[in-house]
């Protein structure tokens, strides 16, 4: 009987695939797994300790910080900065990036980590799934010199690894380094992530759309036409599912086939989600799994951030539904027929 591969064994075996391998990325990904296990342990006990509830502080997003937010941010910061692989960390919870290394200027270490330590934390108190999202890029500044903000403001195409941890009915870690998406499930009895979902891809078709109904009414015309079309296709099995926790919604749509929309709206022209910490890493996962991730004009992976906390309209998921949304943008006068394969897969007029 074969033994399931652990996350650590998997990345060690794949190490040879990483260009200019030095073992630093392997060490970094291993550290992410360790931090995830520590956070998971607290997430699973949140109701039992005083860690539940608001910390009394607000973060850079002017959002009420939950105690678990702070714990998760501190844990990933501590574990990742202790390794020799990391020169800098940008966190969705912190206004400025953190420079690592003995000099505290990021002169050593090959990689930069962008992280949303605990996304969906407004769901903590009601015991709904939450997640961690991570993105890894190489430093641009030569080794030995202090990092600058430009090292952090790289497009999604510069990522060397990206993924998420979903603290759900089970705890899963999904990761890509550019050769597909692999899913690992935590066995709490032994404290290891085991390869449970090799080579994950979206199914060929899907019929789930995820959008906050209150946001839809304020959204752009293409989003409204697309969602109205999905709602018309109930008889064809189309259904709305929205958890309000991006990682959980994304993961369900990856497994069952669906699209998540957080659109530009009249009051938030740039939408709500953060380009560096949420949109870009999940965009790479989506593309590696055969899906698409776009904003109101093009591919998320090509967007170059202007600042650490840029937001972006975000539409991500199974290819035929994202293309269906794009068709609504190109032909707003046409009603979107969700269940019409031609309407969705009409690649001929899509860029
Ligand atoms: P709304 C959580 O704050 C988050 O960033 C995502 O996890 C989630 O999908 C979205 O915001 C929920 O936003 O406006 O629908 O509550």
mmCIF file of C-alpha atoms and ligand atoms in Angstrom:
data_model
loop_
_atom_site.group_PDB
_atom_site.id
_atom_site.type_symbol
_atom_site.label_atom_id
_atom_site.label_comp_id
_atom_site.label_asym_id
_atom_site.label_seq_id
_atom_site.Cartn_x
_atom_site.Cartn_y
_atom_site.Cartn_z
ATOM 1 C CA UNK A 1 0.000 0.000 0.000
ATOM 2 C CA UNK A 2 1.504 3.288 -1.092
ATOM 3 C CA UNK A 3 1.943 6.097 1.460
ATOM 4 C CA UNK A 4 0.331 9.481 0.727
ATOM 5 C CA UNK A 5 2.952 12.125 0.086
ATOM 6 C CA UNK A 6 3.303 14.916 2.625
ATOM 7 C CA UNK A 7 3.494 18.564 1.492
ATOM 8 C CA UNK A 8 7.149 18.653 2.470
ATOM 9 C CA UNK A 9 7.985 15.478 0.530
ATOM 10 C CA UNK A 10 6.049 16.778 -2.475
ATOM 11 C CA UNK A 11 7.943 20.065 -2.711
ATOM 12 C CA UNK A 12 11.270 18.335 -2.114
ATOM 13 C CA UNK A 13 10.485 15.948 -5.006
ATOM 14 C CA UNK A 14 9.451 18.906 -7.198
ATOM 15 C CA UNK A 15 12.445 21.010 -6.161
ATOM 16 C CA UNK A 16 14.309 20.120 -9.298
ATOM 17 C CA UNK A 17 11.566 21.859 -11.322
ATOM 18 C CA UNK A 18 12.320 25.253 -9.759
ATOM 19 C CA UNK A 19 14.688 27.275 -11.914
ATOM 20 C CA UNK A 20 18.006 28.109 -10.281
ATOM 21 C CA UNK A 21 17.043 25.888 -7.401
ATOM 22 C CA UNK A 22 18.775 26.817 -4.179
ATOM 23 C CA UNK A 23 16.392 25.172 -1.748
ATOM 24 C CA UNK A 24 15.199 28.574 -0.521
ATOM 25 C CA UNK A 25 11.749 28.222 -2.133
ATOM 26 C CA UNK A 26 11.449 24.715 -0.715
ATOM 27 C CA UNK A 27 12.253 26.036 2.747
ATOM 28 C CA UNK A 28 9.819 28.923 2.341
ATOM 29 C CA UNK A 29 6.927 26.704 1.239
ATOM 30 C CA UNK A 30 7.688 24.354 4.130
ATOM 31 C CA UNK A 31 7.564 27.321 6.530
ATOM 32 C CA UNK A 32 4.160 28.327 5.104
ATOM 33 C CA UNK A 33 2.929 24.839 5.900
ATOM 34 C CA UNK A 34 4.234 25.101 9.472
ATOM 35 C CA UNK A 35 2.600 28.509 10.029
ATOM 36 C CA UNK A 36 -0.653 27.184 8.567
ATOM 37 C CA UNK A 37 -0.705 24.328 11.084
ATOM 38 C CA UNK A 38 -0.169 26.742 13.976
ATOM 39 C CA UNK A 39 -2.954 29.054 12.762
ATOM 40 C CA UNK A 40 -5.225 26.083 12.108
ATOM 41 C CA UNK A 41 -4.808 24.930 15.683
ATOM 42 C CA UNK A 42 -6.042 28.286 16.969
ATOM 43 C CA UNK A 43 -8.826 28.570 14.397
ATOM 44 C CA UNK A 44 -10.147 25.192 15.499
ATOM 45 C CA UNK A 45 -10.110 26.309 19.156
ATOM 46 C CA UNK A 46 -11.307 29.893 18.600
ATOM 47 C CA UNK A 47 -14.535 29.292 20.472
ATOM 48 C CA UNK A 48 -12.709 27.728 23.407
ATOM 49 C CA UNK A 49 -10.179 30.384 24.175
ATOM 50 C CA UNK A 50 -10.312 34.122 24.660
ATOM 51 C CA UNK A 51 -8.978 34.493 21.133
ATOM 52 C CA UNK A 52 -12.463 34.894 19.680
ATOM 53 C CA UNK A 53 -13.801 38.287 18.842
ATOM 54 C CA UNK A 54 -12.514 41.687 17.913
ATOM 55 C CA UNK A 55 -9.065 42.863 18.951
ATOM 56 C CA UNK A 56 -10.286 46.408 19.428
ATOM 57 C CA UNK A 57 -8.001 47.615 16.633
ATOM 58 C CA UNK A 58 -8.651 48.412 13.007
ATOM 59 C CA UNK A 59 -6.262 47.468 10.179
ATOM 60 C CA UNK A 60 -4.977 49.441 7.221
ATOM 61 C CA UNK A 61 -8.205 48.568 5.399
ATOM 62 C CA UNK A 62 -10.019 50.336 8.245
ATOM 63 C CA UNK A 63 -11.621 46.962 9.036
ATOM 64 C CA UNK A 64 -12.304 45.772 12.590
ATOM 65 C CA UNK A 65 -9.401 43.380 13.346
ATOM 66 C CA UNK A 66 -10.440 40.103 14.887
ATOM 67 C CA UNK A 67 -8.062 38.599 17.464
ATOM 68 C CA UNK A 68 -7.459 35.666 15.140
ATOM 69 C CA UNK A 69 -6.502 38.128 12.378
ATOM 70 C CA UNK A 70 -3.759 39.471 14.613
ATOM 71 C CA UNK A 71 -2.665 35.983 15.695
ATOM 72 C CA UNK A 72 -2.506 34.752 12.099
ATOM 73 C CA UNK A 73 -0.614 37.845 10.929
ATOM 74 C CA UNK A 74 1.879 37.586 13.799
ATOM 75 C CA UNK A 75 2.352 33.836 13.230
ATOM 76 C CA UNK A 76 3.087 34.058 9.517
ATOM 77 C CA UNK A 77 5.332 37.090 10.098
ATOM 78 C CA UNK A 78 7.298 35.278 12.823
ATOM 79 C CA UNK A 79 7.718 31.977 10.983
ATOM 80 C CA UNK A 80 8.477 33.426 7.546
ATOM 81 C CA UNK A 81 10.891 36.139 8.722
ATOM 82 C CA UNK A 82 12.818 33.575 10.787
ATOM 83 C CA UNK A 83 13.760 31.664 7.638
ATOM 84 C CA UNK A 84 16.707 32.760 5.513
ATOM 85 C CA UNK A 85 14.659 32.641 2.303
ATOM 86 C CA UNK A 86 12.574 35.773 2.831
ATOM 87 C CA UNK A 87 13.768 39.362 2.361
ATOM 88 C CA UNK A 88 10.412 41.082 2.774
ATOM 89 C CA UNK A 89 6.742 40.460 3.625
ATOM 90 C CA UNK A 90 3.678 42.481 2.654
ATOM 91 C CA UNK A 91 0.567 41.761 4.717
ATOM 92 C CA UNK A 92 -3.005 42.780 4.014
ATOM 93 C CA UNK A 93 -3.209 43.562 7.739
ATOM 94 C CA UNK A 94 -0.296 46.018 7.757
ATOM 95 C CA UNK A 95 0.075 49.448 6.179
ATOM 96 C CA UNK A 96 3.729 49.012 5.237
ATOM 97 C CA UNK A 97 5.791 46.046 4.140
ATOM 98 C CA UNK A 98 8.140 44.377 6.635
ATOM 99 C CA UNK A 99 11.826 44.026 5.740
ATOM 100 C CA UNK A 100 13.592 40.895 6.949
ATOM 101 C CA UNK A 101 17.196 39.781 7.411
ATOM 102 C CA UNK A 102 19.795 40.731 10.007
ATOM 103 C CA UNK A 103 20.092 44.295 8.682
ATOM 104 C CA UNK A 104 16.312 44.744 8.793
ATOM 105 C CA UNK A 105 16.635 46.195 5.290
ATOM 106 C CA UNK A 106 15.919 43.059 3.307
ATOM 107 C CA UNK A 107 19.474 42.794 1.996
ATOM 108 C CA UNK A 108 19.442 38.985 2.216
ATOM 109 C CA UNK A 109 16.874 36.381 1.214
ATOM 110 C CA UNK A 110 15.662 35.696 -2.313
ATOM 111 C CA UNK A 111 11.893 35.865 -1.929
ATOM 112 C CA UNK A 112 9.139 38.309 -1.090
ATOM 113 C CA UNK A 113 5.846 37.071 0.381
ATOM 114 C CA UNK A 114 2.508 38.860 -0.011
ATOM 115 C CA UNK A 115 -0.061 37.451 2.378
ATOM 116 C CA UNK A 116 -3.653 37.817 3.508
ATOM 117 C CA UNK A 117 -3.172 36.065 6.845
ATOM 118 C CA UNK A 118 -6.846 35.417 7.554
ATOM 119 C CA UNK A 119 -9.317 36.304 4.821
ATOM 120 C CA UNK A 120 -13.015 36.307 5.601
ATOM 121 C CA UNK A 121 -12.385 36.925 9.275
ATOM 122 C CA UNK A 122 -15.811 38.510 9.753
ATOM 123 C CA UNK A 123 -16.992 34.889 9.616
ATOM 124 C CA UNK A 124 -14.856 33.734 12.562
ATOM 125 C CA UNK A 125 -17.474 34.424 15.229
ATOM 126 C CA UNK A 126 -20.109 32.489 13.297
ATOM 127 C CA UNK A 127 -17.893 29.459 12.637
ATOM 128 C CA UNK A 128 -17.837 29.800 8.865
ATOM 129 C CA UNK A 129 -14.793 28.740 6.806
ATOM 130 C CA UNK A 130 -11.943 31.266 6.524
ATOM 131 C CA UNK A 131 -8.631 31.197 4.695
ATOM 132 C CA UNK A 132 -5.050 32.353 4.254
ATOM 133 C CA UNK A 133 -3.874 33.490 0.800
ATOM 134 C CA UNK A 134 -0.182 33.716 -0.119
ATOM 135 C CA UNK A 135 1.852 34.902 -3.098
ATOM 136 C CA UNK A 136 5.632 34.621 -3.580
ATOM 137 C CA UNK A 137 7.802 36.670 -5.959
ATOM 138 C CA UNK A 138 11.560 37.044 -6.349
ATOM 139 C CA UNK A 139 13.287 40.231 -5.190
ATOM 140 C CA UNK A 140 14.162 42.672 -7.998
ATOM 141 C CA UNK A 141 16.769 44.647 -6.027
ATOM 142 C CA UNK A 142 20.149 42.873 -6.227
ATOM 143 C CA UNK A 143 21.097 40.761 -3.199
ATOM 144 C CA UNK A 144 22.996 42.803 -0.613
ATOM 145 C CA UNK A 145 21.131 46.015 -1.330
ATOM 146 C CA UNK A 146 18.136 47.267 0.708
ATOM 147 C CA UNK A 147 14.716 46.443 -0.729
ATOM 148 C CA UNK A 148 12.421 49.112 -2.115
ATOM 149 C CA UNK A 149 8.647 49.250 -2.622
ATOM 150 C CA UNK A 150 9.169 48.308 -6.275
ATOM 151 C CA UNK A 151 10.176 44.815 -5.112
ATOM 152 C CA UNK A 152 6.626 44.376 -3.784
ATOM 153 C CA UNK A 153 4.715 45.972 -6.674
ATOM 154 C CA UNK A 154 5.104 43.179 -9.212
ATOM 155 C CA UNK A 155 2.400 41.805 -11.556
ATOM 156 C CA UNK A 156 0.840 38.388 -11.018
ATOM 157 C CA UNK A 157 2.959 37.015 -13.861
ATOM 158 C CA UNK A 158 6.040 37.508 -11.648
ATOM 159 C CA UNK A 159 4.816 35.007 -9.046
ATOM 160 C CA UNK A 160 6.958 31.908 -8.466
ATOM 161 C CA UNK A 161 4.444 30.296 -6.081
ATOM 162 C CA UNK A 162 0.919 31.060 -4.880
ATOM 163 C CA UNK A 163 -1.812 29.332 -2.954
ATOM 164 C CA UNK A 164 -4.199 29.310 -0.086
ATOM 165 C CA UNK A 165 -5.083 27.459 3.107
ATOM 166 C CA UNK A 166 -8.790 26.821 3.688
ATOM 167 C CA UNK A 167 -9.752 26.334 7.335
ATOM 168 C CA UNK A 168 -12.996 24.514 6.607
ATOM 169 C CA UNK A 169 -14.670 21.203 7.451
ATOM 170 C CA UNK A 170 -11.156 19.964 6.824
ATOM 171 C CA UNK A 171 -8.075 22.124 6.458
ATOM 172 C CA UNK A 172 -6.579 22.168 2.977
ATOM 173 C CA UNK A 173 -3.520 23.783 1.457
ATOM 174 C CA UNK A 174 -3.537 24.409 -2.295
ATOM 175 C CA UNK A 175 -0.382 25.550 -4.056
ATOM 176 C CA UNK A 176 0.986 26.166 -7.534
ATOM 177 C CA UNK A 177 4.562 26.811 -8.670
ATOM 178 C CA UNK A 178 3.530 26.995 -12.322
ATOM 179 C CA UNK A 179 3.085 23.290 -13.008
ATOM 180 C CA UNK A 180 -0.569 22.880 -12.083
ATOM 181 C CA UNK A 181 -2.435 23.024 -8.768
ATOM 182 C CA UNK A 182 -2.095 20.435 -6.025
ATOM 183 C CA UNK A 183 -4.224 20.131 -2.896
ATOM 184 C CA UNK A 184 -3.074 18.816 0.469
ATOM 185 C CA UNK A 185 -5.362 17.916 3.364
ATOM 186 C CA UNK A 186 -4.225 18.256 6.972
ATOM 187 C CA UNK A 187 -4.384 15.108 9.068
ATOM 188 C CA UNK A 188 -4.619 16.675 12.532
ATOM 189 C CA UNK A 189 -3.768 13.331 14.142
ATOM 190 C CA UNK A 190 -0.232 13.464 12.756
ATOM 191 C CA UNK A 191 0.048 17.193 12.022
ATOM 192 C CA UNK A 192 0.910 16.731 8.352
ATOM 193 C CA UNK A 193 -0.602 17.962 5.091
ATOM 194 C CA UNK A 194 -1.017 14.954 2.763
ATOM 195 C CA UNK A 195 -1.445 15.126 -1.029
ATOM 196 C CA UNK A 196 -5.184 14.499 -1.437
ATOM 197 C CA UNK A 197 -6.062 16.391 -4.648
ATOM 198 C CA UNK A 198 -3.275 16.035 -7.247
ATOM 199 C CA UNK A 199 -3.433 18.095 -10.466
ATOM 200 C CA UNK A 200 -6.636 19.998 -9.643
ATOM 201 C CA UNK A 201 -8.610 21.522 -12.530
ATOM 202 C CA UNK A 202 -12.015 23.153 -12.942
ATOM 203 C CA UNK A 203 -14.659 20.746 -14.312
ATOM 204 C CA UNK A 204 -15.584 21.233 -17.983
ATOM 205 C CA UNK A 205 -18.845 23.025 -17.183
ATOM 206 C CA UNK A 206 -20.242 24.762 -14.136
ATOM 207 C CA UNK A 207 -23.416 26.511 -13.003
ATOM 208 C CA UNK A 208 -22.611 28.333 -9.762
ATOM 209 C CA UNK A 209 -22.325 32.112 -9.527
ATOM 210 C CA UNK A 210 -21.098 33.838 -6.367
ATOM 211 C CA UNK A 211 -21.919 37.493 -5.778
ATOM 212 C CA UNK A 212 -23.174 39.570 -2.856
ATOM 213 C CA UNK A 213 -26.718 40.384 -3.891
ATOM 214 C CA UNK A 214 -26.519 43.822 -2.245
ATOM 215 C CA UNK A 215 -23.461 44.599 -4.393
ATOM 216 C CA UNK A 216 -24.996 43.362 -7.636
ATOM 217 C CA UNK A 217 -27.545 46.165 -7.669
ATOM 218 C CA UNK A 218 -24.727 48.781 -7.692
ATOM 219 C CA UNK A 219 -22.519 46.951 -10.164
ATOM 220 C CA UNK A 220 -21.643 47.612 -13.802
ATOM 221 C CA UNK A 221 -24.064 46.700 -16.588
ATOM 222 C CA UNK A 222 -22.097 43.653 -17.762
ATOM 223 C CA UNK A 223 -22.185 42.119 -14.281
ATOM 224 C CA UNK A 224 -25.900 42.827 -13.942
ATOM 225 C CA UNK A 225 -26.658 41.313 -17.365
ATOM 226 C CA UNK A 226 -24.522 38.258 -16.629
ATOM 227 C CA UNK A 227 -26.040 37.593 -13.196
ATOM 228 C CA UNK A 228 -29.562 38.176 -14.524
ATOM 229 C CA UNK A 229 -28.798 35.581 -17.213
ATOM 230 C CA UNK A 230 -27.617 33.098 -14.588
ATOM 231 C CA UNK A 231 -30.723 33.710 -12.530
ATOM 232 C CA UNK A 232 -32.870 33.027 -15.610
ATOM 233 C CA UNK A 233 -31.162 29.623 -15.972
ATOM 234 C CA UNK A 234 -32.405 28.135 -12.706
ATOM 235 C CA UNK A 235 -34.153 25.372 -14.659
ATOM 236 C CA UNK A 236 -30.789 24.521 -16.153
ATOM 237 C CA UNK A 237 -29.397 24.058 -12.661
ATOM 238 C CA UNK A 238 -27.809 27.476 -12.249
ATOM 239 C CA UNK A 239 -27.638 28.516 -8.600
ATOM 240 C CA UNK A 240 -26.300 31.327 -6.498
ATOM 241 C CA UNK A 241 -23.894 30.435 -3.711
ATOM 242 C CA UNK A 242 -22.124 33.125 -1.654
ATOM 243 C CA UNK A 243 -20.346 32.414 1.634
ATOM 244 C CA UNK A 244 -18.758 35.841 2.038
ATOM 245 C CA UNK A 245 -15.363 34.205 2.490
ATOM 246 C CA UNK A 246 -13.370 34.443 -0.735
ATOM 247 C CA UNK A 247 -11.227 31.344 -0.218
ATOM 248 C CA UNK A 248 -14.273 29.195 0.575
ATOM 249 C CA UNK A 249 -16.251 30.555 -2.399
ATOM 250 C CA UNK A 250 -13.261 30.164 -4.711
ATOM 251 C CA UNK A 251 -12.592 26.596 -3.533
ATOM 252 C CA UNK A 252 -16.206 25.485 -4.010
ATOM 253 C CA UNK A 253 -16.224 27.008 -7.492
ATOM 254 C CA UNK A 254 -12.953 25.233 -8.327
ATOM 255 C CA UNK A 255 -14.374 21.864 -7.310
ATOM 256 C CA UNK A 256 -17.956 22.217 -8.602
ATOM 257 C CA UNK A 257 -17.439 24.734 -11.407
ATOM 258 C CA UNK A 258 -18.462 28.334 -10.865
ATOM 259 C CA UNK A 259 -17.595 32.012 -11.035
ATOM 260 C CA UNK A 260 -16.966 34.477 -8.199
ATOM 261 C CA UNK A 261 -17.695 38.141 -8.847
ATOM 262 C CA UNK A 262 -16.712 41.133 -6.768
ATOM 263 C CA UNK A 263 -17.478 43.853 -9.330
ATOM 264 C CA UNK A 264 -16.735 47.515 -9.703
ATOM 265 C CA UNK A 265 -19.703 49.419 -8.311
ATOM 266 C CA UNK A 266 -20.954 52.989 -8.269
ATOM 267 C CA UNK A 267 -19.557 53.528 -4.762
ATOM 268 C CA UNK A 268 -16.438 51.340 -5.180
ATOM 269 C CA UNK A 269 -15.197 51.785 -8.779
ATOM 270 C CA UNK A 270 -12.183 49.581 -7.957
ATOM 271 C CA UNK A 271 -14.269 46.948 -6.181
ATOM 272 C CA UNK A 272 -13.294 45.656 -2.748
ATOM 273 C CA UNK A 273 -10.682 42.924 -3.144
ATOM 274 C CA UNK A 274 -6.934 43.586 -2.904
ATOM 275 C CA UNK A 275 -4.888 42.975 -6.007
ATOM 276 C CA UNK A 276 -1.668 41.786 -4.329
ATOM 277 C CA UNK A 277 -3.066 39.777 -1.429
ATOM 278 C CA UNK A 278 -6.241 38.215 -2.894
ATOM 279 C CA UNK A 279 -6.724 38.726 -6.641
ATOM 280 C CA UNK A 280 -3.291 37.879 -8.083
ATOM 281 C CA UNK A 281 -2.533 34.658 -6.143
ATOM 282 C CA UNK A 282 -6.002 33.209 -6.736
ATOM 283 C CA UNK A 283 -5.803 34.321 -10.389
ATOM 284 C CA UNK A 284 -2.696 32.177 -10.856
ATOM 285 C CA UNK A 285 -4.324 29.216 -9.129
ATOM 286 C CA UNK A 286 -7.393 29.679 -11.373
ATOM 287 C CA UNK A 287 -5.345 29.864 -14.584
ATOM 288 C CA UNK A 288 -3.212 26.887 -13.560
ATOM 289 C CA UNK A 289 -6.459 24.950 -13.034
ATOM 290 C CA UNK A 290 -7.737 25.888 -16.516
ATOM 291 C CA UNK A 291 -9.841 28.869 -15.457
ATOM 292 C CA UNK A 292 -9.679 32.639 -15.916
ATOM 293 C CA UNK A 293 -9.383 35.742 -13.716
ATOM 294 C CA UNK A 294 -10.161 39.195 -15.118
ATOM 295 C CA UNK A 295 -11.070 42.708 -14.084
ATOM 296 C CA UNK A 296 -13.246 45.102 -16.113
ATOM 297 C CA UNK A 297 -10.759 45.304 -18.954
ATOM 298 C CA UNK A 298 -8.390 42.329 -18.972
ATOM 299 C CA UNK A 299 -6.312 39.651 -17.298
ATOM 300 C CA UNK A 300 -5.648 40.076 -13.561
ATOM 301 C CA UNK A 301 -2.206 38.466 -13.863
ATOM 302 C CA UNK A 302 -0.989 41.316 -16.103
ATOM 303 C CA UNK A 303 -1.949 44.124 -13.701
ATOM 304 C CA UNK A 304 0.994 46.026 -12.211
ATOM 305 C CA UNK A 305 0.076 47.348 -8.750
ATOM 306 C CA UNK A 306 0.595 51.058 -8.112
ATOM 307 C CA UNK A 307 0.549 50.660 -4.333
ATOM 308 C CA UNK A 308 0.612 47.860 -1.761
ATOM 309 C CA UNK A 309 -3.134 48.029 -1.084
ATOM 310 C CA UNK A 310 -4.514 48.480 -4.599
ATOM 311 C CA UNK A 311 -7.999 47.074 -5.032
ATOM 312 C CA UNK A 312 -9.413 45.583 -8.242
ATOM 313 C CA UNK A 313 -12.735 44.515 -9.698
ATOM 314 C CA UNK A 314 -12.513 40.717 -9.696
ATOM 315 C CA UNK A 315 -14.206 37.977 -11.725
ATOM 316 C CA UNK A 316 -12.613 34.553 -11.338
ATOM 317 C CA UNK A 317 -13.536 30.960 -12.038
ATOM 318 C CA UNK A 318 -14.418 28.429 -14.688
ATOM 319 C CA UNK A 319 -13.467 29.558 -18.166
ATOM 320 C CA UNK A 320 -16.864 29.389 -19.942
ATOM 321 C CA UNK A 321 -18.572 31.506 -17.264
ATOM 322 C CA UNK A 322 -15.832 34.163 -17.157
ATOM 323 C CA UNK A 323 -15.981 34.281 -20.967
ATOM 324 C CA UNK A 324 -19.760 34.599 -20.693
ATOM 325 C CA UNK A 325 -19.298 37.672 -18.486
ATOM 326 C CA UNK A 326 -16.822 39.118 -20.983
ATOM 327 C CA UNK A 327 -19.381 38.537 -23.752
ATOM 328 C CA UNK A 328 -21.839 40.661 -21.748
ATOM 329 C CA UNK A 329 -19.215 43.415 -21.611
ATOM 330 C CA UNK A 330 -18.652 43.300 -25.375
ATOM 331 C CA UNK A 331 -22.338 43.087 -26.295
ATOM 332 C CA UNK A 332 -24.245 44.757 -23.439
ATOM 333 C CA UNK A 333 -27.359 44.966 -25.597
ATOM 334 C CA UNK A 334 -27.605 41.163 -25.775
ATOM 335 C CA UNK A 335 -29.230 39.257 -22.939
ATOM 336 C CA UNK A 336 -26.830 36.633 -21.544
ATOM 337 C CA UNK A 337 -28.203 33.110 -21.973
ATOM 338 C CA UNK A 338 -26.306 31.236 -19.276
ATOM 339 C CA UNK A 339 -27.141 27.777 -20.472
ATOM 340 C CA UNK A 340 -26.371 28.431 -24.140
ATOM 341 C CA UNK A 341 -22.930 26.902 -24.758
ATOM 342 C CA UNK A 342 -22.458 29.219 -27.733
ATOM 343 C CA UNK A 343 -23.067 32.242 -25.498
ATOM 344 C CA UNK A 344 -20.452 31.112 -23.042
ATOM 345 C CA UNK A 345 -17.805 29.579 -25.181
ATOM 346 C CA UNK A 346 -18.004 32.174 -27.932
ATOM 347 C CA UNK A 347 -14.293 32.752 -27.980
ATOM 348 C CA UNK A 348 -14.344 34.147 -31.472
ATOM 349 C CA UNK A 349 -15.218 37.668 -30.358
ATOM 350 C CA UNK A 350 -13.431 37.643 -27.018
ATOM 351 C CA UNK A 351 -9.961 39.008 -26.576
HETATM 352 P P1 LIG B 1 -18.893 41.508 1.230
HETATM 353 C C1 LIG B 1 -13.743 39.266 3.199
HETATM 354 O O1 LIG B 1 -13.683 40.526 3.834
HETATM 355 C C2 LIG B 1 -13.607 39.513 1.713
HETATM 356 O O2 LIG B 1 -12.412 40.156 1.453
HETATM 357 C C3 LIG B 1 -13.708 38.190 0.964
HETATM 358 O O3 LIG B 1 -13.221 37.118 1.690
HETATM 359 C C4 LIG B 1 -15.194 38.051 0.712
HETATM 360 O O4 LIG B 1 -15.487 37.327 -0.485
HETATM 361 C C5 LIG B 1 -15.654 39.496 0.567
HETATM 362 O O5 LIG B 1 -14.709 40.309 1.271
HETATM 363 C C6 LIG B 1 -17.013 39.693 1.184
HETATM 364 O O6 LIG B 1 -17.367 41.049 0.984
HETATM 365 O O7 LIG B 1 -18.918 42.953 0.796
HETATM 366 O O8 LIG B 1 -19.761 40.635 0.344
HETATM 367 O O9 LIG B 1 -19.153 41.275 2.695
#
